[in-house]
Coordinates of C-alpha atoms and ligand atoms in Angstrom, one line a residue:
X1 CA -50.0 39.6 -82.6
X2 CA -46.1 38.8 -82.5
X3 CA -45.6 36.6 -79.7
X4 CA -42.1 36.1 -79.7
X5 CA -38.9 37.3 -80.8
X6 CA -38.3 33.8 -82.7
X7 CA -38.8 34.2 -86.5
X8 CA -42.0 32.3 -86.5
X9 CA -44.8 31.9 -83.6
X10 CA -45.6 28.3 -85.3
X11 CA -43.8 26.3 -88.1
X12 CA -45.1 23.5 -89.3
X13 CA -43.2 20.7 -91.2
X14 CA -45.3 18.8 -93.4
X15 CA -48.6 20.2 -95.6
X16 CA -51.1 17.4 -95.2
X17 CA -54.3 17.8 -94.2
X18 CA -53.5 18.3 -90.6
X19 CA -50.4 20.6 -91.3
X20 CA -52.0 23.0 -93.7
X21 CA -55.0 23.6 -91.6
X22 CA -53.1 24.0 -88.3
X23 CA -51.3 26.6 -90.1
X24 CA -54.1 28.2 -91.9
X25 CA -56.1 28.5 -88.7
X26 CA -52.8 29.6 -87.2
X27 CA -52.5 32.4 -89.0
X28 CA -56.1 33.6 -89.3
X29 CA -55.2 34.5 -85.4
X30 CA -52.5 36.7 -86.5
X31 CA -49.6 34.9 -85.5
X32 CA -46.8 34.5 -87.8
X33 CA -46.2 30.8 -89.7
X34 CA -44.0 29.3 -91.9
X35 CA -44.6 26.0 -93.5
X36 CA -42.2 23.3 -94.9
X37 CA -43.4 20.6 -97.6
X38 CA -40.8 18.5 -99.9
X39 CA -43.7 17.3 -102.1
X40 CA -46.8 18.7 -103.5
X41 CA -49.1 19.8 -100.9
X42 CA -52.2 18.3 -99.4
X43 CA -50.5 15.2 -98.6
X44 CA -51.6 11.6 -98.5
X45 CA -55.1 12.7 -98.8
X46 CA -54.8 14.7 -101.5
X47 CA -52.2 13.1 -103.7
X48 CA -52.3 9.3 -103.0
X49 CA -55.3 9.0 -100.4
X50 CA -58.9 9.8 -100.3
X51 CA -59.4 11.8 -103.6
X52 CA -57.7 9.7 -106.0
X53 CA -59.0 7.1 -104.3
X54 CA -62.5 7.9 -104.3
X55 CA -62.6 8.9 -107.4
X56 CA -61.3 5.7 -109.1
X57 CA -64.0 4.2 -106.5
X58 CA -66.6 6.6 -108.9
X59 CA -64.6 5.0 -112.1
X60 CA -65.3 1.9 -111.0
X61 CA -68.7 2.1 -110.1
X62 CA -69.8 3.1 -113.4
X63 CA -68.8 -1.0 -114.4
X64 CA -71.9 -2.2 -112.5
X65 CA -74.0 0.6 -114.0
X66 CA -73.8 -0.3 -117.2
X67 CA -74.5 -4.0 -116.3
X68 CA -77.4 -2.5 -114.1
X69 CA -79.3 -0.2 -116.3
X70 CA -80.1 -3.5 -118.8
X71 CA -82.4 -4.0 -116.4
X72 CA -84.3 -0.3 -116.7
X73 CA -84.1 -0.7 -120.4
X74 CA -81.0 0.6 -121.4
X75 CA -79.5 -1.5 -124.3
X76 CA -75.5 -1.4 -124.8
X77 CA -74.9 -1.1 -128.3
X78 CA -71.0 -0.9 -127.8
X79 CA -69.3 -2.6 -124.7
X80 CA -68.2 0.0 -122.7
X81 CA -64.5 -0.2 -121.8
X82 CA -62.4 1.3 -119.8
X83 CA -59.7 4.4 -120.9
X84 CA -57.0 3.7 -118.3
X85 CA -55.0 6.7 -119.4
X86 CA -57.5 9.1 -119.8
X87 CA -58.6 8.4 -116.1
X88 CA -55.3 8.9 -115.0
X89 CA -54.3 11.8 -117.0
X90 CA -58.1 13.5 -115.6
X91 CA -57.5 12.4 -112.0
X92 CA -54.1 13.9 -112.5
X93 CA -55.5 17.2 -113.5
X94 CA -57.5 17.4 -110.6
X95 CA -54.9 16.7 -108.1
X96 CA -52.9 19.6 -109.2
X97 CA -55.8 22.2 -109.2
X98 CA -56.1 20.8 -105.7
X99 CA -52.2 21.1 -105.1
X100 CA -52.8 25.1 -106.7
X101 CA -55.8 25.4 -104.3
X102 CA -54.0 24.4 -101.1
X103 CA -50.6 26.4 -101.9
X104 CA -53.5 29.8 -102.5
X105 CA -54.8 28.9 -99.3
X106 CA -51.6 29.1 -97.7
X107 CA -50.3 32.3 -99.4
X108 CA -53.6 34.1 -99.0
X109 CA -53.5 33.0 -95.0
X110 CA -49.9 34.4 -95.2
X111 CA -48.5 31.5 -94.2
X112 CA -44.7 31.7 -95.2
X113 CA -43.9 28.4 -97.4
X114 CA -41.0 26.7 -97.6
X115 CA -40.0 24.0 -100.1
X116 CA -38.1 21.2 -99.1
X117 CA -37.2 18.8 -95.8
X118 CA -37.2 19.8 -92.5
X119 CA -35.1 18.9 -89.8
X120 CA -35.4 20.0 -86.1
X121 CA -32.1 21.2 -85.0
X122 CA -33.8 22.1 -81.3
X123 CA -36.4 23.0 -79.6
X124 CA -36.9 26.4 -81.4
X125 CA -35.0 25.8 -85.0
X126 CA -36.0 23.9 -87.7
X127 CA -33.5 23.5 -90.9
X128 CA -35.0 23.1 -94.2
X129 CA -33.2 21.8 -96.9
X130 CA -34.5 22.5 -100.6
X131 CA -33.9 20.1 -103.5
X132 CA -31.1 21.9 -104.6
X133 CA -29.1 20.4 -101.5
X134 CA -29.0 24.4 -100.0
X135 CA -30.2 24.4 -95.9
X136 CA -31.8 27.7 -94.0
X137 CA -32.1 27.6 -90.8
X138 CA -35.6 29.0 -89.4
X139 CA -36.9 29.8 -85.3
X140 CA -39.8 29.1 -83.6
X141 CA -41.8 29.6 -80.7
X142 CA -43.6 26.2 -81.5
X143 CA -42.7 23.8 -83.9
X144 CA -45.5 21.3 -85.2
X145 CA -44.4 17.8 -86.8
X146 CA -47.5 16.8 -89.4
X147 CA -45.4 14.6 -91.6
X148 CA -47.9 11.8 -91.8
X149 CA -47.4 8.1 -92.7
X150 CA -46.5 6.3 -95.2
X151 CA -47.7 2.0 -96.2
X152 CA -45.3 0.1 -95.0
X153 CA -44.2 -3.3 -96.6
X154 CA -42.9 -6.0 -94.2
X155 CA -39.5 -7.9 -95.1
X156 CA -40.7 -10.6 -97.1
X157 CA -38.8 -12.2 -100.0
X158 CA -39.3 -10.6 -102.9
X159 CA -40.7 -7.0 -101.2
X160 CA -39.1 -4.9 -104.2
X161 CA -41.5 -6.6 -106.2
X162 CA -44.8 -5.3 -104.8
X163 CA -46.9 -1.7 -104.9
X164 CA -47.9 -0.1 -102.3
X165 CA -51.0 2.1 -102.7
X166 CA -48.6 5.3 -103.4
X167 CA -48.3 2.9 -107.0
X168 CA -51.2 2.0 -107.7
X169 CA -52.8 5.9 -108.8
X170 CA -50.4 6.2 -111.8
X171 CA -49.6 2.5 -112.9
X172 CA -47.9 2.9 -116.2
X173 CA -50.5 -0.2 -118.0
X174 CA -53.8 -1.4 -115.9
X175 CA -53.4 -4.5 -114.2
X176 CA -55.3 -7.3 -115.9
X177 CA -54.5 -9.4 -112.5
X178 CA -53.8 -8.1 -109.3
X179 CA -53.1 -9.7 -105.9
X180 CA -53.5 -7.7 -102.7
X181 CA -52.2 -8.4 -99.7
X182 CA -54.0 -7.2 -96.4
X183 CA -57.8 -7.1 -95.3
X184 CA -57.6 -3.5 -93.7
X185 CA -59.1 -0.5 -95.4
X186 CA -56.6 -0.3 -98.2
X187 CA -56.4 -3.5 -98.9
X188 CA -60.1 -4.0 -99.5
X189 CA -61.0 -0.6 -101.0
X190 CA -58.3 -1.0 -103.8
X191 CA -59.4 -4.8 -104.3
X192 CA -62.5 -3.7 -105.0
X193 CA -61.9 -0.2 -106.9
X194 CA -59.3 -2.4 -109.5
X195 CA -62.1 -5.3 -109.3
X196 CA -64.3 -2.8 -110.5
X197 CA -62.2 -1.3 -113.4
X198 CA -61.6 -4.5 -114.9
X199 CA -58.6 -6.3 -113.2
X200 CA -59.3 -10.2 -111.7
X201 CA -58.4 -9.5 -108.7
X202 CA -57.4 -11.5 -105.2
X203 CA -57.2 -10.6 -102.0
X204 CA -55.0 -12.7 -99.6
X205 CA -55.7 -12.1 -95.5
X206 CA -53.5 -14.0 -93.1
X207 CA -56.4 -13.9 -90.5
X208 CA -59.7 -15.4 -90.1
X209 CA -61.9 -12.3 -91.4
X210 CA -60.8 -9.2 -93.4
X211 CA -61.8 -5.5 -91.7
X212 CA -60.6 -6.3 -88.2
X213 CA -61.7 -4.0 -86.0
X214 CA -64.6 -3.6 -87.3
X215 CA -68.2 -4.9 -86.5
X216 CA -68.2 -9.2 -87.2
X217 CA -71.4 -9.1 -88.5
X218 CA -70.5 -6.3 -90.9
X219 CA -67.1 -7.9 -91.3
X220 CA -68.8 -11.2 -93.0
X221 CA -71.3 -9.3 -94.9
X222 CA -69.0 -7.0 -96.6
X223 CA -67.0 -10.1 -97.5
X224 CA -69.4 -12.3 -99.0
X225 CA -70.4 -8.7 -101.1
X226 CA -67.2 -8.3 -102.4
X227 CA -66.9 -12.0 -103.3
X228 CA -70.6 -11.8 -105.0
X229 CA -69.2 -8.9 -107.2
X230 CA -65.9 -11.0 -108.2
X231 CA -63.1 -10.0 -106.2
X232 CA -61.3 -13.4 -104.7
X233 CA -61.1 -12.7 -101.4
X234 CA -59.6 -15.4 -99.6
X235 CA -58.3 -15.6 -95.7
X236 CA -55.9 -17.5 -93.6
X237 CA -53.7 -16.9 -96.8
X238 CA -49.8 -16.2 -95.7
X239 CA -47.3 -15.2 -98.4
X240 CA -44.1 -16.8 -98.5
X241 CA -42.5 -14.6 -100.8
X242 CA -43.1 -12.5 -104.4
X243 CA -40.9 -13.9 -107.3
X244 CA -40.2 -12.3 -110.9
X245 CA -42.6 -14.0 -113.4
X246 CA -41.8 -14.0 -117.4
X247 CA -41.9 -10.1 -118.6
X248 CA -43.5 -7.6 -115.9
X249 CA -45.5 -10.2 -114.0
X250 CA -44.9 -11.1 -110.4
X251 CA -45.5 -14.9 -109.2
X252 CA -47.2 -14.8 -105.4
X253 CA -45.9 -18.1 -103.6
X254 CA -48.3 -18.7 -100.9
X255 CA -46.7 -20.5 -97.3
X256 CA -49.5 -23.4 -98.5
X257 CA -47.4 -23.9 -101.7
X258 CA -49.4 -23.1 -104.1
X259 CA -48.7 -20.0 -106.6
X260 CA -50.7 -16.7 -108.0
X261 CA -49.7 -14.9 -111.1
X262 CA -50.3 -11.2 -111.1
X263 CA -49.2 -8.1 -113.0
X264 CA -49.3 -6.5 -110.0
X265 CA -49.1 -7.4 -105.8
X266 CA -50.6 -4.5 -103.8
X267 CA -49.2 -4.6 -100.2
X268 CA -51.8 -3.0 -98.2
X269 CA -50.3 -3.8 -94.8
X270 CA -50.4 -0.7 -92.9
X271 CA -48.6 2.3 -92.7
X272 CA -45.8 3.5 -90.7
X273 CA -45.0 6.8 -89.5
X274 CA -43.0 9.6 -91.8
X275 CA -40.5 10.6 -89.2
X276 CA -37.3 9.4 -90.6
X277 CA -34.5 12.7 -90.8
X278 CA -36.5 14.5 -88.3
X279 CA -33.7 14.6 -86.0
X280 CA -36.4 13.3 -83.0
X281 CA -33.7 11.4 -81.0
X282 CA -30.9 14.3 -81.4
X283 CA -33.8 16.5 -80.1
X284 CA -35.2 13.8 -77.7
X285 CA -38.6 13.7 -78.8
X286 CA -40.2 10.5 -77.5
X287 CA -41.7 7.8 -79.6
X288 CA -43.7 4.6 -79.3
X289 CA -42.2 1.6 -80.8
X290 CA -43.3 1.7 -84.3
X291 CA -42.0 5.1 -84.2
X292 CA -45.2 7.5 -84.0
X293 CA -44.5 10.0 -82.0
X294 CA -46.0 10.1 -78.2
X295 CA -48.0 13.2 -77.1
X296 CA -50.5 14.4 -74.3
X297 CA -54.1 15.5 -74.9
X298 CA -52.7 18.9 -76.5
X299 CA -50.3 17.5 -79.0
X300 CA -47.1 18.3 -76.9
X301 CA -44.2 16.2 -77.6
X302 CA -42.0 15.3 -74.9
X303 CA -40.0 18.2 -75.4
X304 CA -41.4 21.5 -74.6
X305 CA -42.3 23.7 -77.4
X306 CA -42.3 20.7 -79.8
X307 CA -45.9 19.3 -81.4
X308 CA -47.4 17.0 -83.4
X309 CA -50.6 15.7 -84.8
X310 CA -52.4 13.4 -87.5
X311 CA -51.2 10.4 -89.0
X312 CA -47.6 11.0 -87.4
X313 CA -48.9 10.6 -83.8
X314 CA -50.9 7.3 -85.0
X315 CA -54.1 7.6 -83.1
X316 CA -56.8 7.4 -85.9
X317 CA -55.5 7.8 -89.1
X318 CA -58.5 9.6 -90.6
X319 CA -58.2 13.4 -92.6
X320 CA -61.5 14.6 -90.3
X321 CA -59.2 13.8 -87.0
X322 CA -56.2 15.2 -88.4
X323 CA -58.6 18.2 -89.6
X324 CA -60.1 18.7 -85.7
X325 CA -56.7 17.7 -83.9
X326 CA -54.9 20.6 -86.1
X327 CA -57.8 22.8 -84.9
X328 CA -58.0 21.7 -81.2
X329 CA -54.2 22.6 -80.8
X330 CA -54.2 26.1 -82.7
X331 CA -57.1 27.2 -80.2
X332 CA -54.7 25.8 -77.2
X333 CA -51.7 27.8 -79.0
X334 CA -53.0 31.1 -79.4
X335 CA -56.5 30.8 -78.3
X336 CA -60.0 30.0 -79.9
X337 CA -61.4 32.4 -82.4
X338 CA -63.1 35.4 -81.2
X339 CA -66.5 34.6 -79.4
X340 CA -65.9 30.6 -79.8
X341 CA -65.1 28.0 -76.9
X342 CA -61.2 26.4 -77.4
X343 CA -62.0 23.0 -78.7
X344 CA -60.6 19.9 -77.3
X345 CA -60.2 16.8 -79.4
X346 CA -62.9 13.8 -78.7
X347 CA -61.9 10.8 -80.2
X348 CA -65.6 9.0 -79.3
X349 CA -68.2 8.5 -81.9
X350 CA -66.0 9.4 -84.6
X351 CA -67.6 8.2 -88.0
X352 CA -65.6 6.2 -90.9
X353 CA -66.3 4.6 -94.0
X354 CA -64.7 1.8 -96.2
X355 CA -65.0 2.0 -99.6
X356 CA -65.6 -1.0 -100.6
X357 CA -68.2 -2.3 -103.0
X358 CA -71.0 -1.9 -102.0
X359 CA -69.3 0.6 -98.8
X360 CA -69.0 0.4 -95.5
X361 CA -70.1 3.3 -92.9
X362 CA -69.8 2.8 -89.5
X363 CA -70.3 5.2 -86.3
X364 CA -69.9 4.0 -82.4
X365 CA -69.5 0.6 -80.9
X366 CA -69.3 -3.1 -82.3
X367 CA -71.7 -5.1 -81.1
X368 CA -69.0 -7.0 -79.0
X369 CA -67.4 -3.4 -77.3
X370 CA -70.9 -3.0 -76.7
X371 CA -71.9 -6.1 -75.4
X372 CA -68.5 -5.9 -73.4
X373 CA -69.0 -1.9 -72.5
X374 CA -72.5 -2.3 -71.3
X375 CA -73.2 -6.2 -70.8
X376 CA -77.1 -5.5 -71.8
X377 CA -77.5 -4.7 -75.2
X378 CA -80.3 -4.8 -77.9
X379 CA -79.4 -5.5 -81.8
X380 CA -81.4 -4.2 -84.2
X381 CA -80.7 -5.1 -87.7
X382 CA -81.6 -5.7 -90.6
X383 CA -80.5 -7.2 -94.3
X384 CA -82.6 -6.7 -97.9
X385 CA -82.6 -6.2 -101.4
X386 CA -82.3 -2.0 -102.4
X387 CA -85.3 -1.2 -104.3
X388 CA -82.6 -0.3 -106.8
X389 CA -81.6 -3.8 -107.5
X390 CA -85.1 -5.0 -107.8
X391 CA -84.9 -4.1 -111.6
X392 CA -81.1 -3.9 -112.0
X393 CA -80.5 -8.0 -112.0
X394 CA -77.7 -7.1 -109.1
X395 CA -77.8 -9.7 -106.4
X396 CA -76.5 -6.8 -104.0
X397 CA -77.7 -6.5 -100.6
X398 CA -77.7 -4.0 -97.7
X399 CA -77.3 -4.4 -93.9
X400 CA -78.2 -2.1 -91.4
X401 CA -77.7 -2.5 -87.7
X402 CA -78.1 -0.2 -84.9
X403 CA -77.0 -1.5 -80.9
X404 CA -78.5 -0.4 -78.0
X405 CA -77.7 -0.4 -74.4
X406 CA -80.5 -2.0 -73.0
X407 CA -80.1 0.1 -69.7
X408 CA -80.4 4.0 -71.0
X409 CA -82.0 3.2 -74.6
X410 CA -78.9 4.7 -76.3
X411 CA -78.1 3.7 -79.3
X412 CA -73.9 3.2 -79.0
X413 CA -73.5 1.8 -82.3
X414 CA -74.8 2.2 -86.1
X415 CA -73.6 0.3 -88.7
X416 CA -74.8 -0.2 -92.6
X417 CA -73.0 -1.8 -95.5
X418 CA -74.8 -0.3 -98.8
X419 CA -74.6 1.8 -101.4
X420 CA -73.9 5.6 -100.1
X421 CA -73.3 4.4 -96.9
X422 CA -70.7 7.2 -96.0
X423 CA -73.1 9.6 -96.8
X424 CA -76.0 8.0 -94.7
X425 CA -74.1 7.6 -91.5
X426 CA -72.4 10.7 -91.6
X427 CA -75.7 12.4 -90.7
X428 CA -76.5 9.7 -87.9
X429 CA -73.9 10.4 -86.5
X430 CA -75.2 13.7 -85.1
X431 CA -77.7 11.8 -83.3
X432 CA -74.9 9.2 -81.5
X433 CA -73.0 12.1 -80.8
X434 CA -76.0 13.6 -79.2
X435 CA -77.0 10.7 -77.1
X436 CA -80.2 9.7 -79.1
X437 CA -82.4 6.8 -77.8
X438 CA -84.1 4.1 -80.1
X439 CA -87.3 5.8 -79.1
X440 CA -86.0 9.1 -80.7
X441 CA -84.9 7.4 -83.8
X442 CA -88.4 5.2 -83.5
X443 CA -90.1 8.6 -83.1
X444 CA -88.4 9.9 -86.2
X445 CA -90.5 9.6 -89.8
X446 CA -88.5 8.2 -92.6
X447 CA -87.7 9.0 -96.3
X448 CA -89.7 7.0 -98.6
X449 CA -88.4 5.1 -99.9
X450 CA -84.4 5.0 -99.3
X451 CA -82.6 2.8 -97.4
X452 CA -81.3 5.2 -94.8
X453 CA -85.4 5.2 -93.6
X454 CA -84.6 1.3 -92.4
X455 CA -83.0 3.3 -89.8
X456 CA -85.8 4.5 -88.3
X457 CA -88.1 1.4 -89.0
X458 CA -86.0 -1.0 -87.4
X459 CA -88.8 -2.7 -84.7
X460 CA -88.0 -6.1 -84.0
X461 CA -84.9 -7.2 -81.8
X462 CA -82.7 -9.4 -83.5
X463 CA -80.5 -10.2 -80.3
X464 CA -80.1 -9.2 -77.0
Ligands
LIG501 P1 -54.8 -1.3 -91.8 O1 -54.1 -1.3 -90.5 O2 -56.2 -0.9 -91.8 O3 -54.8 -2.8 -92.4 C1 -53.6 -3.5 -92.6 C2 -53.9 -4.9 -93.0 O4 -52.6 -5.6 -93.3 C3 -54.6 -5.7 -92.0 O5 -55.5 -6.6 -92.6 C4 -53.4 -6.5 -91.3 O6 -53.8 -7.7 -90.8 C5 -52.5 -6.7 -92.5 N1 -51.1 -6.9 -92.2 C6 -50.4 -6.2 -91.4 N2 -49.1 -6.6 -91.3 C7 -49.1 -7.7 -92.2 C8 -48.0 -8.6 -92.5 N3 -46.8 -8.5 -92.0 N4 -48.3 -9.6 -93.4 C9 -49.6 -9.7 -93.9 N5 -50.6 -8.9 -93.6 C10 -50.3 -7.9 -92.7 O7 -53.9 -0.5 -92.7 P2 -54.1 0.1 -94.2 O8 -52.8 0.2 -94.8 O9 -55.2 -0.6 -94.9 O10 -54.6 1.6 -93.8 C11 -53.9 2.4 -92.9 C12 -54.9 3.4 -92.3 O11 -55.2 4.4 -93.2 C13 -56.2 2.8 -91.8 O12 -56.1 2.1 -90.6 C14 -57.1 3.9 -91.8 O13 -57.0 4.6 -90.5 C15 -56.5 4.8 -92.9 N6 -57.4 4.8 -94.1 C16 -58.7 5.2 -94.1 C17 -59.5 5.1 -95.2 C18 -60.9 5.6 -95.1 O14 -61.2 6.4 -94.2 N7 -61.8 5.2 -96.0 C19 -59.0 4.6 -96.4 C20 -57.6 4.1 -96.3 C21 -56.9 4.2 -95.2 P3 -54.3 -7.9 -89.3 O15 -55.7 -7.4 -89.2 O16 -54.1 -9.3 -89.0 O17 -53.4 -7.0 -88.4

C-alpha cells in the first residue's frame, strides 16, 4: 500500500521503545518506513533504562539472600562478594543481543534503517547525518519524532563532577560510597540497587518525603524500608555544590554546611527532553517550556504531517505508554489491523512500579486524589511480616492498601510495597481497569499463602 509519492509513508527518528514499535507496526500494514538512530537501538530502555536496571536490581538482591537463607539453614562457608566486572561485562552482553534483536526486528519488518542524526528540514524531509559527517536527505508523508529524554543535571557548582544514571551501568570501579541526589524513581531505585551491591550509600531529597506523587502512606513506608536495609536516606537536604576530593572522590557540600565524601554523586533529578538539533523552531513545531514537544490526542505536532510520542512529548515517561501511544497513532495513520478496533491512548489506570527494595507497585488513585476525586472514600490496608521473613531474620515488611469510593464500591486505587510487587499489581490492574468493586475482590478466593491473597482478605476499614 504506497500512499504517497514521498520516499517514505512514515519515518521515524529515534529507535526507542516507542520509535521501533511505531515503525514495526507501521510496516506490518504495508506502508513503507525508514528509521533513523545515532546510537544503538532500543533506547533508554534498553541500553541505560529498565533492563540494566533491573537486572542490577536482581544483582543486588541476591546480597539479602545470602544473609536470608542463614536463617533456612544455609551456612556461608566463604563470604560471598561481589564481581563488579563480571556483572558488567554479562549485562553488557545482553544489551547487545538485545541491540541485534531490535535491529532483526526492524530489518525483518522491512523497515529501512538509517544510522545517524536526524534533522527535520520541513514538513515532509528529514536529513540524516551519519558519523562520518556525510547528510541524505529523505521524504515523508509523516514524520514521527521518538527521540526520548535524557537526566538532566541542574546548574549547580561543581555539575561536571556528578553521574547521571547513563554512568552509573558501566562505572569503570564500583563505588564504595555514593551520594544520590533526588527522591524520584531514579534516584531511589539506584540508591537502593548500589545499596544492595555493596556501596554505603546516601540519598539527599530537598523536600519533605522522597517518591512525590506517589501515595503518602506508601511514600513513608518505602522510606523507613529503605532506611531498615541501610541506604541513608535523608530529606530536606539541599546541595550547595560538588567539589573535587583527593584522587577520584567527590566532596558533597550540603546548603546546611556540613560535607559528604563519595566516590560517586548520582544526580537523579529528572530528565529533559532529547530534542536538541531537531530543527523544531526552523520547522515551527510547538513546545512546552521545558521543551517537550506539545501534541493533540493523536500525537500531531503543531505542524501538519509532523508527530511525536513517548518520553519526547513528556506525558508519562513509562516504555508500556510509549509502547501503546506508538500503537494508538499507527492505527490513526494507516488504520487498525485487519478485524481490530483503532485504539486510542488511555492514560487512566496505568500501572507502575519503583524498584526499590523491597518495590513499589502501584495502580489508580492516592488516597488524597481519591479522597479529593470522590470526597467519600474507604481505606483498606494493611501492613505485616512475609511469611518469608519469618525464618529469614529480615525485619522487612509489606503494605498493601486498596481505596474505595464509598459511593459505587470501586476500588480507584491499589497500592503494595513488597517483594514482587510489580508483578502482583500488574494483574490487579485488570480488575481497576475493569471497574471491580470491593465486593468482587471480597468475593474472590485467595492464594495460600502469598501476599498478593491480602488483597482479597482485606475486611476491616482502616479509614474512611
Ligand atoms: P523524577 O521526576 O521521578 O524525580 C526527580 C527527583 O529529583 C525528584 O525527587 C525531584 O524533587 C528532584 N529534583 C528535581 N530537580 C531538582 C533540583 N534542581 N535539585 C534537587 N532535586 C531536584 O525523575 P527521575 O529522573 O527519577 O525519572 C524520570 C522519569 O523516568 C520518571 O518520572 C519515570 O516516569 C521514569 N522512570 C520510570 C521507572 C520505572 O518505571 N520503574 C524507573 C526510572 C525512571 P521534587 O519531588 O521536589 O520535584
Amino acid at each position: 500500500m504506497n500512499t504517497s509519492s514521498h520516499d517514505f509513508d512514515l519515518f521515524v527518528i529515534g529507535g526507542g521503545s516507542g520509535g521501533v514499535r511505531a515503525a514495526r507496526m507501521a510496516a506490518t500494514r504495508g506502508v513503507r518506513v525508514g528509521m533513523a538512530e545515532s546510537g544503538r537501538m532500543g533506547g533508554t530502555c534498553v541500553n541505560v533504562g529498565c533492563i540494566p536496571k533491573k537486572l542490577y536490581s536482581y544483582g543486588a538482591h541476591y546480597a539479602e539472600a545470602f544473609v536470608e537463607a542463614r536463617g533456612y539453614g544455609w551456612q556461608m562457608v566463604h563470604a560471598p562478594a561481589l564481581d563488579w566486572q563480571m556483572l558488567k561485562a554479562n549485562r553488557a552482553q545482553e544489551i547487545s543481543r538485545l541491540n541485534g534483536i531490535y535491529d532483526g526486528l526492524m530489518t525483518n519488518a522491512g523497515v529501512r534503517r538509517l544510522q545517524g542524526r536526524g534533522r527535520i528540514v520541513d514538513a515532509h524531509t528529514v536529513e540524516i547525518t551519519g558519523e562520518d559527517g556525510q547528510a541524505t536527505r529523505h521524504t515523508a508523508r509523516h514524520i514521527l519524532i521518538a527521540t526520548g529524554g535524557t537526566p538532566f543535571v541542574p546548574a549547580i557548582e561543581g555539575r561536571e563532577l556528578a553521574a547521571t544514571s547513563d554512568d552509573m551501568f558501566d562505572l569503570p570501579v564500583f563505588p564504595q560510597r555514593l551520594v544520590v541526589v533526588g527522591g524520584g524513581y531514579i534516584g531511589c531505585e539506584m540508591a537502593s540497587i548500589f545499596h544492595g551491591l555493596g556501596a554505603q550509600t546516601t540519598l539527599l531529597y530537598r523536600g519533605e518525603q522522597i517518591l512525590r506523587g506517589f501515595d503518602d502512606e506508601v511514600r513513608a513506608f518505602t522510606a523507613d524500608e529503605m532506611r531498615k536495609h541501610g541506604v541513608d536516606v535523608r530529606v530536606g537536604c539541599d546541595v550547595a555544590r560538588i567539589e573535587a576530593g583527593s584522587g577520584d572522590t567527590r566532596r558533597v557540600v550540603l546548603s546546611n554546611g556540613s560535607v559528604l565524601d563519595a566516590d560517586v554523586v548520582l544526580y537523579a533529578t529528572g530528565r529533559k527532553p532529547n530534542v536538541e538539533g531537531l530543527g523544531l523552531a526552523d520547522v515551527g513545531v510547538q513546545q512546552a517550556d521545558n521543551g517537550s514537544i506539545v501534541v493533540d490526542e493523536h500525537f500531531a505536532t503543531s505542524v501538519p504531517g509532523i508527530f511525536a510520542l513517548g518520553d519526547v512529548v513528556g506525558r508519562m515517561e513509562l516504555t508500556p505508554v510509549a509502547l501503546a501511544e506508538a500503537m494508538a497513532l499507527v492505527d490513526h495513520l494507516f488504520g487498525p489491523a485487519p478485524g481490530k478496533a483503532a485504539r486510542r491512548m488511555d492514560y487512566d489506570n496505568i500501572p507502575t512500579a519503583v524498584f526499590t527494595h523491597p518495590p513499589i507497585g502501584t495502580v489508580g488513585l492516592t488516597e488524597a486524589q481519591a479522597r479529593e476525586k470522590f470526597g467519600a472514600i474507604r481505606v483498606f490496608r494493611s501492613d505485616f511480616k512475609p511469611l518469608k521473613h519469618t525464618l529469614s531474620g529480615s525485619g522487612e515488611r509489606t503494605l498493601v492498601k486498596l481505596i474505595v469510593d464509598a459511593g459505587s464500591d470501586r476500588v480507584v486505587g491499589l497500592h503494595m510495597v513488597g517483594a514482587d510487587a510489580g508483578e502482583i499489581v500488574q494483574g490487579f490492574a485488570v480488575a481497576l481497569k475493569c471497574g471491580a468493586t470491593k465486593a468482587q475482590f471480597d468475593a474472590t478466593i485467595g492464594i495460600h499463602p502469598t501476599s498478593a491473597e491480602e488483597f482479597v482478605t482485606l475486611r476491616e476499614v482502616s479509614r474512611t
